Amino acid sequence: MSELDIGILALQGDVAENFMSTMMAMNELGIDGSVSQVKTPDQISAVDGLIVPGGESTMMGQLSMVNGAMNALKEKIESGMPVLGICAGMILLAKNSKDRVVGSTKQPLLDVLDVEIERNSFGRQKDSFEAEVSLDAMDIPSFQGVFIRAPSVVKTGSGVETLGKFNEKIIAVKQGNILATSFHPELTRDVSVHKQFVKMVKESKS
Amino acid sequence: MIPLSGDLTKAKGVKSESVDSIDVTKGTSTLKRGFAHMLKNGVVMDVTTVEQAQIAEEAGAVSVMVLDKLPSDVRKAGGVARTASIRIIQDIMDSVTIPVMAKCRIGHVYEAKVLAEANVDMVDESEVLTPADENHHIWKWDFTTPFVNGARSLAEALRRIEEGAAMIRTKGEPGTGNVAEAVLHIKKVNDELRTIKSIYDSGDKQGLVSIAREFKVSFDLVEETAKIGRLPVVNFAAGGIATPADAAYLMSLGCDGIFVGSGIFKAEDAMERARATVLATTFWEDADAVKEAQKMINEKQSILGLDVKNLELRMQDRGGSA
């Protein structure tokens, strides 16, 4: 059995990219771990940590309601399993979410991260951008942020730590076992963010 | 990370600005191709109205594609098929949170510019509409907005990528409700990828040069594609998908996701069918789940469909030789 098993929620989105980044992060840290794609409650219950990847949050929320993955996820995260939410994943973890143009929607959310999200906060695809961000609180002074129709955090609850901002908007947060970014670390070659997450999972096991 | 084979870093569509003295870059290949990566394992649905777009979103579509007429109606109507009304596209963008794509005619640079200015998330330079230029596709590197193009073969796919397409889909035969052509196209692309991969693995550079000449694309793009053994951009299935089982079948052939055109909103059970198609696409590896999805639809309400052998109009041939 390997030291760590990290799952990537594989309902939709850029699953393979997170798979690769997590493998590389484990490699660089010298951790003997495995990465698996998870869709069902049984698969979710078997992993030590989980990444909710980029994709479409509305779709992922609805699909995870269908097969019971939503409840399994919520329970497991509330009981302390480390989770990394990226872009759509950040939205899915949040308590509240509003679209910049459409406003409130009835989209299903996990309601485990005490923040309010503004979806498509920087605009539509034409305004998607790359920029260097600093995540000093994570010991990552510089990271190439890839923001694709990215959300931002507009309100944080008391237990939420802001890890990074871009242009006055909050783009990375941590609340206990929950880490979330509005940009896509898995689309770059830099696996620093994934390494931090792997470390979180490792610490939670020891 | 995403493969960037054939990337043109100094393209006109790449825009740099400064925000709070930090460099911000838009329109890069990472952003354009990355956008398509976020759609993977999802279903993009053709819609013509706000109501249909909302049904699609509620059913779990990852994006909607706005047209003036669904492909099967384009067939019936004849005449010239053009890009959809900008007002309808904007109304749809204001009423759904998922990305909105729209089609422009092959080669029609200004329909594409109009769509980009209207702020659609992706432009589909599509054979469903009447081509404006049979000999040239749009030079998509000039745009900050990403493009998707149809292809029937690896040669067509690589030519489109070389012009700047950030995503490829099979052409299939749109508006027929017949999945046969999409199956043919994805299998052909996969076969050709295997062939060039084996040429690459054998170290036969001259073999790759011959392929580049045959395909009419650069050697570098052929070599890099051969090396990774897959297209450097996301590849979806499109054209003739009508049922959940159709979608699952195409996923099993290695497609990254599905476009459904007339298959949903020309069926009489659109809402259920939209949902069922999403379920079958997500859970395609589980035959029992696909059965459950297939159970949600009634075959008597499927689009009737057309035999692709005797069509007066073969949309897939449009722009194919360019």
Coordinates of C-alpha atoms in Angstrom, one line a residue:
Chain A
M1 CA 0.0 0.0 0.0
S2 CA 1.2 3.5 -0.8
E3 CA 1.8 6.2 1.7
L4 CA -0.9 8.5 0.3
D5 CA -3.8 8.2 -2.1
I6 CA -5.0 11.4 -3.6
G7 CA -8.1 11.4 -5.7
I8 CA -9.1 13.8 -8.5
L9 CA -12.9 14.3 -8.8
A10 CA -13.4 13.1 -12.3
L11 CA -16.9 14.1 -13.2
Q12 CA -15.8 16.7 -15.7
G13 CA -13.0 19.2 -16.4
D14 CA -9.2 19.1 -16.5
V15 CA -8.8 15.9 -14.5
A16 CA -5.7 14.6 -16.4
E17 CA -3.8 17.8 -15.9
N18 CA -4.3 17.6 -12.1
F19 CA -3.4 14.0 -12.2
M20 CA 0.0 14.8 -13.8
S21 CA 0.7 17.7 -11.5
T22 CA 0.0 15.7 -8.4
M23 CA 2.2 12.8 -9.6
M24 CA 5.0 15.3 -10.3
A25 CA 4.5 16.9 -6.9
M26 CA 4.7 13.6 -5.1
N27 CA 7.8 12.7 -7.1
E28 CA 9.6 16.0 -6.3
L29 CA 8.7 15.5 -2.6
G30 CA 10.0 11.9 -2.7
I31 CA 6.6 10.6 -1.5
D32 CA 5.5 7.1 -2.5
G33 CA 1.9 7.9 -3.3
S34 CA -0.8 7.1 -5.8
V35 CA -3.3 9.3 -7.7
S36 CA -6.7 8.1 -8.8
Q37 CA -9.7 9.4 -10.6
V38 CA -12.8 9.3 -8.4
K39 CA -16.5 9.6 -9.3
T40 CA -18.5 7.5 -6.9
P41 CA -19.1 7.7 -3.1
D42 CA -17.1 4.5 -2.6
Q43 CA -14.1 5.8 -4.5
I44 CA -14.3 9.1 -2.6
S45 CA -14.3 7.3 0.8
A46 CA -11.1 5.5 -0.1
V47 CA -8.8 8.5 -0.7
D48 CA -6.7 10.5 1.8
G49 CA -7.1 13.8 0.0
L50 CA -9.1 15.1 -3.0
I51 CA -8.7 17.7 -5.8
V52 CA -11.8 19.3 -7.3
P53 CA -10.5 20.3 -10.7
G54 CA -11.3 23.2 -13.1
G55 CA -14.3 22.8 -15.3
E56 CA -17.9 23.9 -15.1
S57 CA -19.1 24.2 -11.5
T58 CA -22.8 24.1 -12.4
M59 CA -22.4 20.8 -14.2
M60 CA -20.1 19.2 -11.5
G61 CA -22.6 20.2 -8.8
Q62 CA -25.5 18.7 -10.6
L63 CA -23.8 15.5 -11.5
S64 CA -22.4 15.0 -8.0
M65 CA -26.0 15.2 -6.7
V66 CA -27.1 12.4 -9.1
N67 CA -24.8 9.7 -7.8
G68 CA -24.5 10.7 -4.1
A69 CA -20.9 12.0 -4.6
M70 CA -22.1 15.4 -3.2
N71 CA -23.0 14.0 0.3
A72 CA -20.0 11.7 0.4
L73 CA -17.7 14.7 -0.4
K74 CA -19.3 17.0 2.2
E75 CA -19.1 14.4 4.9
K76 CA -15.5 13.5 4.2
I77 CA -14.4 17.2 4.0
E78 CA -16.2 18.0 7.2
S79 CA -14.5 15.1 8.9
G80 CA -11.1 16.6 8.0
M81 CA -10.0 15.2 4.6
P82 CA -7.8 17.8 2.9
V83 CA -9.3 19.2 -0.3
L84 CA -7.9 21.5 -3.0
G85 CA -10.5 23.3 -5.1
I86 CA -9.4 24.9 -8.4
C87 CA -11.6 27.5 -10.2
A88 CA -14.8 25.5 -10.6
G89 CA -13.6 23.5 -7.6
M90 CA -13.3 26.7 -5.5
I91 CA -16.9 27.6 -6.4
L92 CA -18.2 24.1 -5.6
L93 CA -16.6 24.2 -2.1
A94 CA -18.1 27.6 -1.3
K95 CA -21.0 28.6 0.9
N96 CA -22.4 31.1 -1.6
S97 CA -21.9 32.0 -5.2
K98 CA -23.2 34.7 -7.5
D99 CA -22.5 35.3 -11.1
R100 CA -21.1 38.7 -12.0
V101 CA -23.8 39.2 -14.8
V102 CA -26.5 36.6 -14.1
G103 CA -26.6 37.1 -10.3
S104 CA -27.8 34.4 -7.9
T105 CA -28.3 30.9 -9.3
K106 CA -29.7 27.8 -7.7
Q107 CA -26.5 25.8 -8.4
P108 CA -25.8 23.1 -5.9
L109 CA -22.7 23.9 -3.7
L110 CA -20.9 21.9 -1.0
D111 CA -21.1 24.7 1.5
V112 CA -17.9 23.7 3.4
L113 CA -15.8 26.8 2.7
D114 CA -17.1 29.9 4.4
V115 CA -16.8 32.4 1.5
E116 CA -19.0 34.1 -1.0
I117 CA -17.8 33.7 -4.6
E118 CA -18.3 36.0 -7.6
R119 CA -18.3 33.8 -10.7
N120 CA -16.7 35.0 -13.9
S121 CA -15.3 37.8 -11.7
F122 CA -12.7 39.1 -14.3
G123 CA -15.0 38.8 -17.3
R124 CA -15.6 36.3 -20.1
Q125 CA -13.0 34.2 -22.0
K126 CA -11.6 37.2 -23.9
D127 CA -10.5 38.7 -20.6
S128 CA -9.0 35.5 -19.3
F129 CA -5.3 36.2 -18.4
E130 CA -2.0 35.1 -17.2
A131 CA -0.2 37.1 -14.5
E132 CA 2.4 36.5 -11.8
V133 CA 0.8 36.2 -8.4
S134 CA 2.5 35.9 -5.0
L135 CA 1.3 33.5 -2.4
D136 CA 3.6 34.4 0.5
A137 CA 1.4 32.8 3.1
M138 CA 2.0 29.5 1.3
D139 CA 5.8 30.1 0.9
I140 CA 5.3 30.6 -2.8
P141 CA 6.6 34.1 -3.5
S142 CA 5.9 34.0 -7.2
F143 CA 3.6 31.8 -9.3
Q144 CA 2.4 32.1 -12.9
G145 CA -1.4 32.4 -12.4
V146 CA -3.5 31.2 -15.3
F147 CA -7.0 32.7 -14.9
I148 CA -9.7 31.3 -17.2
R149 CA -13.2 32.9 -16.7
A150 CA -12.0 32.9 -13.1
P151 CA -14.0 33.4 -10.0
S152 CA -12.8 35.5 -7.0
V153 CA -13.7 35.5 -3.3
V154 CA -15.8 38.6 -2.3
K155 CA -16.5 37.8 1.3
T156 CA -14.6 35.6 3.8
G157 CA -15.8 34.1 7.1
S158 CA -13.8 34.3 10.3
G159 CA -11.9 31.1 9.9
V160 CA -10.7 31.8 6.3
E161 CA -7.2 32.9 5.6
T162 CA -6.5 35.0 2.5
L163 CA -3.4 33.5 0.7
G164 CA -3.3 35.8 -2.3
K165 CA -4.8 38.7 -4.1
F166 CA -4.7 40.0 -7.6
N167 CA -5.9 43.5 -8.5
E168 CA -7.6 43.8 -5.1
K169 CA -9.5 40.6 -5.6
I170 CA -8.9 37.5 -3.4
I171 CA -7.7 34.6 -5.5
A172 CA -6.5 32.0 -3.0
V173 CA -7.8 31.0 0.4
K174 CA -7.3 28.4 3.1
Q175 CA -9.7 27.3 5.8
G176 CA -8.3 24.4 7.9
N177 CA -8.2 21.4 5.6
I178 CA -9.5 23.3 2.6
L179 CA -7.3 25.0 0.1
A180 CA -8.8 26.9 -2.9
T181 CA -7.4 28.9 -5.8
S182 CA -9.2 30.8 -8.6
F183 CA -6.3 30.2 -11.0
H184 CA -5.1 26.9 -12.6
P185 CA -1.8 25.7 -11.2
E186 CA -2.3 22.4 -13.2
L187 CA -1.9 24.3 -16.5
T188 CA 1.7 25.3 -15.7
R189 CA 4.8 23.3 -15.2
D190 CA 5.3 24.7 -11.7
V191 CA 3.9 22.2 -9.2
S192 CA 4.5 24.3 -6.0
V193 CA 0.8 24.6 -5.2
H194 CA 0.2 20.9 -5.7
K195 CA 3.3 20.2 -3.5
Q196 CA 1.8 22.3 -0.7
F197 CA -1.4 20.3 -1.0
V198 CA 0.4 16.9 -1.0
K199 CA 2.1 18.1 2.2
M200 CA -1.2 19.0 3.7
V201 CA -2.5 15.5 2.9
K202 CA 0.6 13.9 4.3
E203 CA 0.4 15.8 7.6
S204 CA -3.3 15.0 8.0
K205 CA -2.4 11.3 7.9
S206 CA 0.4 11.4 10.5
Chain B
M1 CA 0.0 21.3 -18.1
I2 CA -1.2 21.4 -21.6
P3 CA 0.7 20.6 -24.8
L4 CA 1.6 23.8 -26.7
S5 CA 2.8 22.2 -30.0
G6 CA 2.5 24.7 -32.9
D7 CA 2.1 27.6 -30.5
L8 CA 2.7 31.0 -32.1
T9 CA 3.8 33.2 -29.1
K10 CA 4.0 36.4 -31.0
A11 CA 0.5 36.2 -32.5
K12 CA -1.6 39.4 -32.9
G13 CA -4.3 37.9 -30.6
V14 CA -1.9 37.9 -27.7
K15 CA -2.4 41.2 -25.8
S16 CA -0.2 42.5 -23.0
E17 CA -1.1 45.2 -20.5
S18 CA -0.1 46.3 -17.0
V19 CA -2.3 46.2 -14.0
D20 CA -0.9 47.7 -10.8
S21 CA 2.6 47.4 -12.5
I22 CA 2.1 43.7 -13.0
D23 CA 2.2 42.3 -16.5
V24 CA -1.1 40.8 -17.6
T25 CA -1.2 38.8 -20.8
K26 CA -4.4 37.7 -22.6
G27 CA -5.1 35.5 -25.6
T28 CA -2.1 33.1 -25.1
S29 CA -2.3 29.5 -26.3
T30 CA -2.4 28.4 -22.6
L31 CA -5.5 30.4 -22.1
K32 CA -7.2 29.5 -25.3
R33 CA -6.4 25.8 -25.2
G34 CA -6.8 25.8 -21.4
F35 CA -10.4 27.1 -21.8
A36 CA -11.2 24.0 -24.0
H37 CA -9.6 21.8 -21.4
M38 CA -12.2 23.0 -18.9
L39 CA -14.9 21.6 -21.1
K40 CA -13.5 18.1 -21.2
N41 CA -15.9 15.2 -20.5
G42 CA -18.8 17.6 -21.0
V43 CA -21.5 18.2 -23.5
V44 CA -21.9 21.4 -25.6
M45 CA -25.4 21.8 -26.8
D46 CA -26.7 23.7 -29.9
V47 CA -29.4 26.2 -29.0
T48 CA -31.3 28.9 -30.8
T49 CA -33.2 30.7 -28.0
V50 CA -32.7 31.8 -24.3
E51 CA -35.2 29.2 -23.2
Q52 CA -33.2 26.3 -24.9
A53 CA -30.0 27.7 -23.4
Q54 CA -31.5 27.6 -19.9
I55 CA -32.7 24.1 -20.4
A56 CA -29.2 23.1 -21.5
E57 CA -27.6 24.7 -18.5
E58 CA -30.1 23.0 -16.1
A59 CA -29.4 19.7 -17.8
G60 CA -25.7 20.0 -17.1
A61 CA -24.3 21.2 -20.4
V62 CA -20.7 22.7 -20.1
S63 CA -21.4 25.2 -22.7
V64 CA -24.0 26.3 -25.3
M65 CA -23.5 27.0 -29.0
V66 CA -25.8 29.6 -30.5
L67 CA -27.1 29.2 -34.0
D68 CA -29.8 30.9 -36.0
K69 CA -31.2 27.5 -37.0
L70 CA -30.4 24.0 -35.8
P71 CA -28.4 22.1 -38.4
S72 CA -31.3 19.9 -39.5
D73 CA -33.4 23.1 -40.1
V74 CA -30.4 24.6 -42.0
R75 CA -30.6 21.5 -44.3
K76 CA -34.4 22.0 -44.8
A77 CA -34.3 25.7 -45.3
G78 CA -31.6 25.8 -47.9
G79 CA -30.3 29.3 -48.9
V80 CA -27.4 30.8 -47.1
A81 CA -26.8 30.0 -43.5
R82 CA -25.1 32.8 -41.6
T83 CA -24.1 33.6 -38.0
A84 CA -26.9 34.1 -35.4
S85 CA -28.4 37.4 -34.4
I86 CA -26.1 39.2 -32.1
R87 CA -29.1 40.3 -29.9
I88 CA -30.0 36.7 -29.3
I89 CA -26.4 35.7 -28.5
Q90 CA -26.2 38.6 -26.0
D91 CA -29.5 37.7 -24.4
I92 CA -28.2 34.2 -23.9
M93 CA -24.9 35.4 -22.5
D94 CA -26.9 37.5 -19.9
S95 CA -29.1 34.5 -18.8
V96 CA -26.7 31.6 -18.4
T97 CA -23.5 31.3 -16.3
I98 CA -21.9 28.6 -18.6
P99 CA -19.7 29.7 -21.5
V100 CA -21.4 30.7 -24.7
M101 CA -20.1 29.8 -28.2
A102 CA -21.4 30.9 -31.6
K103 CA -20.8 29.8 -35.1
C104 CA -19.3 31.9 -38.0
R105 CA -19.0 30.9 -41.6
I106 CA -15.7 29.3 -42.8
G107 CA -13.3 32.1 -43.8
H108 CA -15.6 34.9 -42.8
V109 CA -13.2 37.0 -40.8
Y110 CA -15.7 39.7 -40.0
E111 CA -18.5 37.5 -38.7
A112 CA -15.7 36.1 -36.4
K113 CA -14.7 39.7 -35.4
V114 CA -18.3 40.6 -34.7
L115 CA -18.7 37.5 -32.4
A116 CA -15.4 38.3 -30.7
E117 CA -16.5 41.9 -30.1
A118 CA -19.9 40.6 -28.8
N119 CA -17.7 38.7 -26.3
V120 CA -18.7 35.1 -27.0
D121 CA -16.3 32.7 -25.2
M122 CA -15.4 30.7 -28.3
V123 CA -16.1 31.0 -32.0
D124 CA -16.9 27.8 -34.0
E125 CA -15.7 28.3 -37.6
S126 CA -18.3 25.9 -38.9
E127 CA -19.2 23.9 -42.0
V128 CA -22.9 24.0 -40.8
L129 CA -23.0 27.6 -42.2
T130 CA -22.4 28.4 -45.8
P131 CA -18.7 29.0 -46.4
A132 CA -17.6 32.5 -47.2
D133 CA -14.2 31.5 -48.5
E134 CA -13.7 27.9 -49.8
N135 CA -9.9 28.3 -50.0
H136 CA -8.9 29.9 -46.8
H137 CA -10.0 29.5 -43.2
I138 CA -9.7 32.4 -40.8
W139 CA -6.1 33.1 -39.5
K140 CA -7.2 32.5 -35.9
W141 CA -3.9 33.7 -34.3
D142 CA -5.1 37.3 -34.9
F143 CA -7.9 36.8 -32.3
T144 CA -7.8 36.9 -28.5
T145 CA -11.0 34.8 -28.5
P146 CA -10.3 31.0 -29.0
F147 CA -11.7 29.0 -31.9
V148 CA -12.9 25.5 -32.5
N149 CA -12.8 23.9 -36.0
G150 CA -14.2 20.7 -37.5
A151 CA -11.9 18.1 -39.0
R152 CA -12.4 14.7 -40.8
S153 CA -8.7 13.7 -40.7
L154 CA -5.5 14.4 -38.9
A155 CA -4.3 16.5 -41.9
E156 CA -7.4 18.8 -41.6
A157 CA -7.0 18.9 -37.8
L158 CA -3.3 19.9 -38.0
R159 CA -4.0 22.5 -40.7
R160 CA -6.7 24.1 -38.4
I161 CA -4.3 24.0 -35.4
E162 CA -1.6 25.6 -37.5
E163 CA -4.1 28.4 -38.3
G164 CA -4.6 28.9 -34.5
A165 CA -7.6 26.6 -33.6
A166 CA -7.6 26.0 -29.8
M167 CA -9.9 23.0 -30.1
I168 CA -10.9 20.4 -32.7
R169 CA -14.1 18.5 -33.2
T170 CA -15.0 15.9 -35.7
K171 CA -17.2 17.1 -38.5
G172 CA -19.5 14.2 -38.7
E173 CA -22.5 15.0 -40.8
P174 CA -24.4 17.7 -39.0
G175 CA -28.2 17.7 -38.8
T176 CA -28.6 14.1 -39.9
G177 CA -29.1 12.4 -36.5
N178 CA -26.7 9.8 -37.9
V179 CA -23.6 9.2 -35.9
A180 CA -21.8 7.1 -38.6
E181 CA -19.7 9.9 -40.0
A182 CA -18.5 11.2 -36.6
V183 CA -17.4 7.6 -35.8
L184 CA -15.6 7.4 -39.1
H185 CA -13.8 10.7 -38.5
I186 CA -12.6 10.0 -35.0
K187 CA -11.4 6.6 -36.0
K188 CA -9.5 8.0 -38.9
V189 CA -7.8 10.7 -36.8
N190 CA -6.9 8.1 -34.1
D191 CA -5.5 5.7 -36.8
E192 CA -3.4 8.5 -38.3
L193 CA -2.1 9.5 -34.9
R194 CA -1.0 5.9 -34.2
T195 CA 0.8 5.8 -37.6
I196 CA 2.7 9.1 -37.1
K197 CA 3.6 8.0 -33.5
S198 CA 5.1 4.8 -34.8
I199 CA 7.1 6.7 -37.5
Y200 CA 8.3 9.0 -34.7
D201 CA 9.2 6.1 -32.4
S202 CA 11.2 4.5 -35.2
G203 CA 13.3 7.6 -35.6
D204 CA 12.4 8.0 -39.2
K205 CA 12.6 11.8 -39.7
Q206 CA 12.2 11.5 -43.5
G207 CA 8.9 9.7 -42.9
L208 CA 7.7 12.6 -40.9
V209 CA 8.8 15.1 -43.6
S210 CA 6.7 13.1 -46.1
I211 CA 3.7 13.3 -43.8
A212 CA 4.2 17.0 -43.3
R213 CA 4.2 17.4 -47.1
E214 CA 1.2 15.2 -47.6
F215 CA -0.7 17.0 -44.8
K216 CA 0.4 20.5 -46.0
V217 CA 1.5 21.5 -42.5
S218 CA 4.8 22.3 -40.9
F219 CA 7.3 19.6 -40.0
D220 CA 7.5 20.9 -36.4
L221 CA 3.8 20.5 -35.8
V222 CA 3.8 17.0 -37.2
E223 CA 6.9 16.0 -35.2
E224 CA 5.5 17.4 -31.9
T225 CA 2.1 15.8 -32.5
A226 CA 3.8 12.5 -33.3
K227 CA 5.9 12.7 -30.2
I228 CA 2.9 13.1 -27.8
G229 CA 0.7 10.7 -29.9
R230 CA -2.4 12.8 -29.7
L231 CA -3.7 16.2 -30.9
P232 CA -2.1 19.0 -29.0
V233 CA -5.6 20.4 -28.4
V234 CA -8.8 19.0 -27.0
N235 CA -10.8 16.9 -29.5
F236 CA -14.6 16.6 -29.2
A237 CA -17.1 14.5 -31.2
A238 CA -19.7 16.3 -33.3
G239 CA -22.2 15.7 -36.1
G240 CA -25.2 13.4 -35.9
I241 CA -25.2 12.5 -32.2
A242 CA -28.8 11.9 -31.2
T243 CA -29.0 9.6 -28.2
P244 CA -27.1 9.0 -24.9
A245 CA -25.7 5.8 -26.3
D246 CA -24.3 7.7 -29.3
A247 CA -22.5 10.0 -26.9
A248 CA -21.1 7.2 -24.7
Y249 CA -19.9 5.3 -27.8
L250 CA -18.0 8.4 -29.1
M251 CA -16.4 8.9 -25.6
S252 CA -15.3 5.3 -25.7
L253 CA -13.5 6.0 -29.0
G254 CA -11.3 8.5 -27.2
C255 CA -13.1 11.8 -27.7
D256 CA -12.6 14.4 -25.0
G257 CA -16.3 15.5 -25.0
I258 CA -19.4 15.9 -27.1
F259 CA -21.2 18.5 -29.2
V260 CA -24.9 17.8 -29.7
G261 CA -26.7 19.7 -32.4
S262 CA -30.1 18.9 -33.7
G263 CA -30.1 15.7 -31.6
I264 CA -31.6 17.3 -28.5
F265 CA -33.8 20.2 -29.5
K266 CA -35.2 18.5 -32.6
A267 CA -36.3 15.6 -30.4
E268 CA -39.7 15.7 -28.7
D269 CA -38.2 15.0 -25.3
A270 CA -35.5 17.7 -25.2
M271 CA -35.2 18.2 -21.5
E272 CA -34.9 14.6 -20.6
R273 CA -32.7 13.9 -23.5
A274 CA -30.3 16.7 -22.7
R275 CA -30.0 15.4 -19.1
A276 CA -29.6 11.8 -20.3
T277 CA -26.9 12.8 -22.8
V278 CA -24.9 14.5 -20.1
L279 CA -25.2 11.5 -17.8
A280 CA -24.1 9.0 -20.5
T281 CA -21.1 11.3 -21.4
T282 CA -19.9 11.5 -17.7
F283 CA -20.5 7.8 -16.9
W284 CA -19.7 6.3 -20.3
E285 CA -17.4 3.7 -18.8
D286 CA -20.3 2.2 -16.8
A287 CA -22.6 0.4 -19.2
D288 CA -25.3 0.2 -16.6
A289 CA -25.3 4.0 -16.1
V290 CA -25.5 4.5 -19.9
K291 CA -28.5 2.1 -19.9
E292 CA -30.2 4.1 -17.2
A293 CA -29.6 7.3 -19.3
Q294 CA -30.9 5.6 -22.4
K295 CA -34.0 4.6 -20.5
M296 CA -34.7 8.3 -19.9
I297 CA -35.4 8.8 -23.6
N298 CA -38.0 7.4 -25.9
E299 CA -36.8 6.3 -29.3
K300 CA -40.1 7.3 -30.9
Q301 CA -39.2 10.9 -30.0
S302 CA -35.7 10.9 -31.5
I303 CA -34.9 12.9 -34.5
L304 CA -35.9 10.8 -37.5
G305 CA -32.5 11.1 -39.1
L306 CA -31.1 10.8 -42.6
D307 CA -29.1 8.2 -44.5
V308 CA -25.7 9.9 -45.0
K309 CA -25.1 8.1 -48.3
N310 CA -27.7 10.0 -50.4
L311 CA -27.4 13.5 -49.1
E312 CA -27.8 16.4 -51.5
L313 CA -25.6 18.6 -49.2
R314 CA -22.6 17.1 -47.5
M315 CA -21.6 19.8 -45.0
Q316 CA -18.5 17.9 -44.0
D317 CA -16.9 18.5 -47.4
R318 CA -17.0 22.3 -46.9
G319 CA -13.5 23.7 -46.4
G320 CA -12.1 20.2 -46.3
S321 CA -9.5 20.7 -49.0
A322 CA -8.2 24.0 -47.7

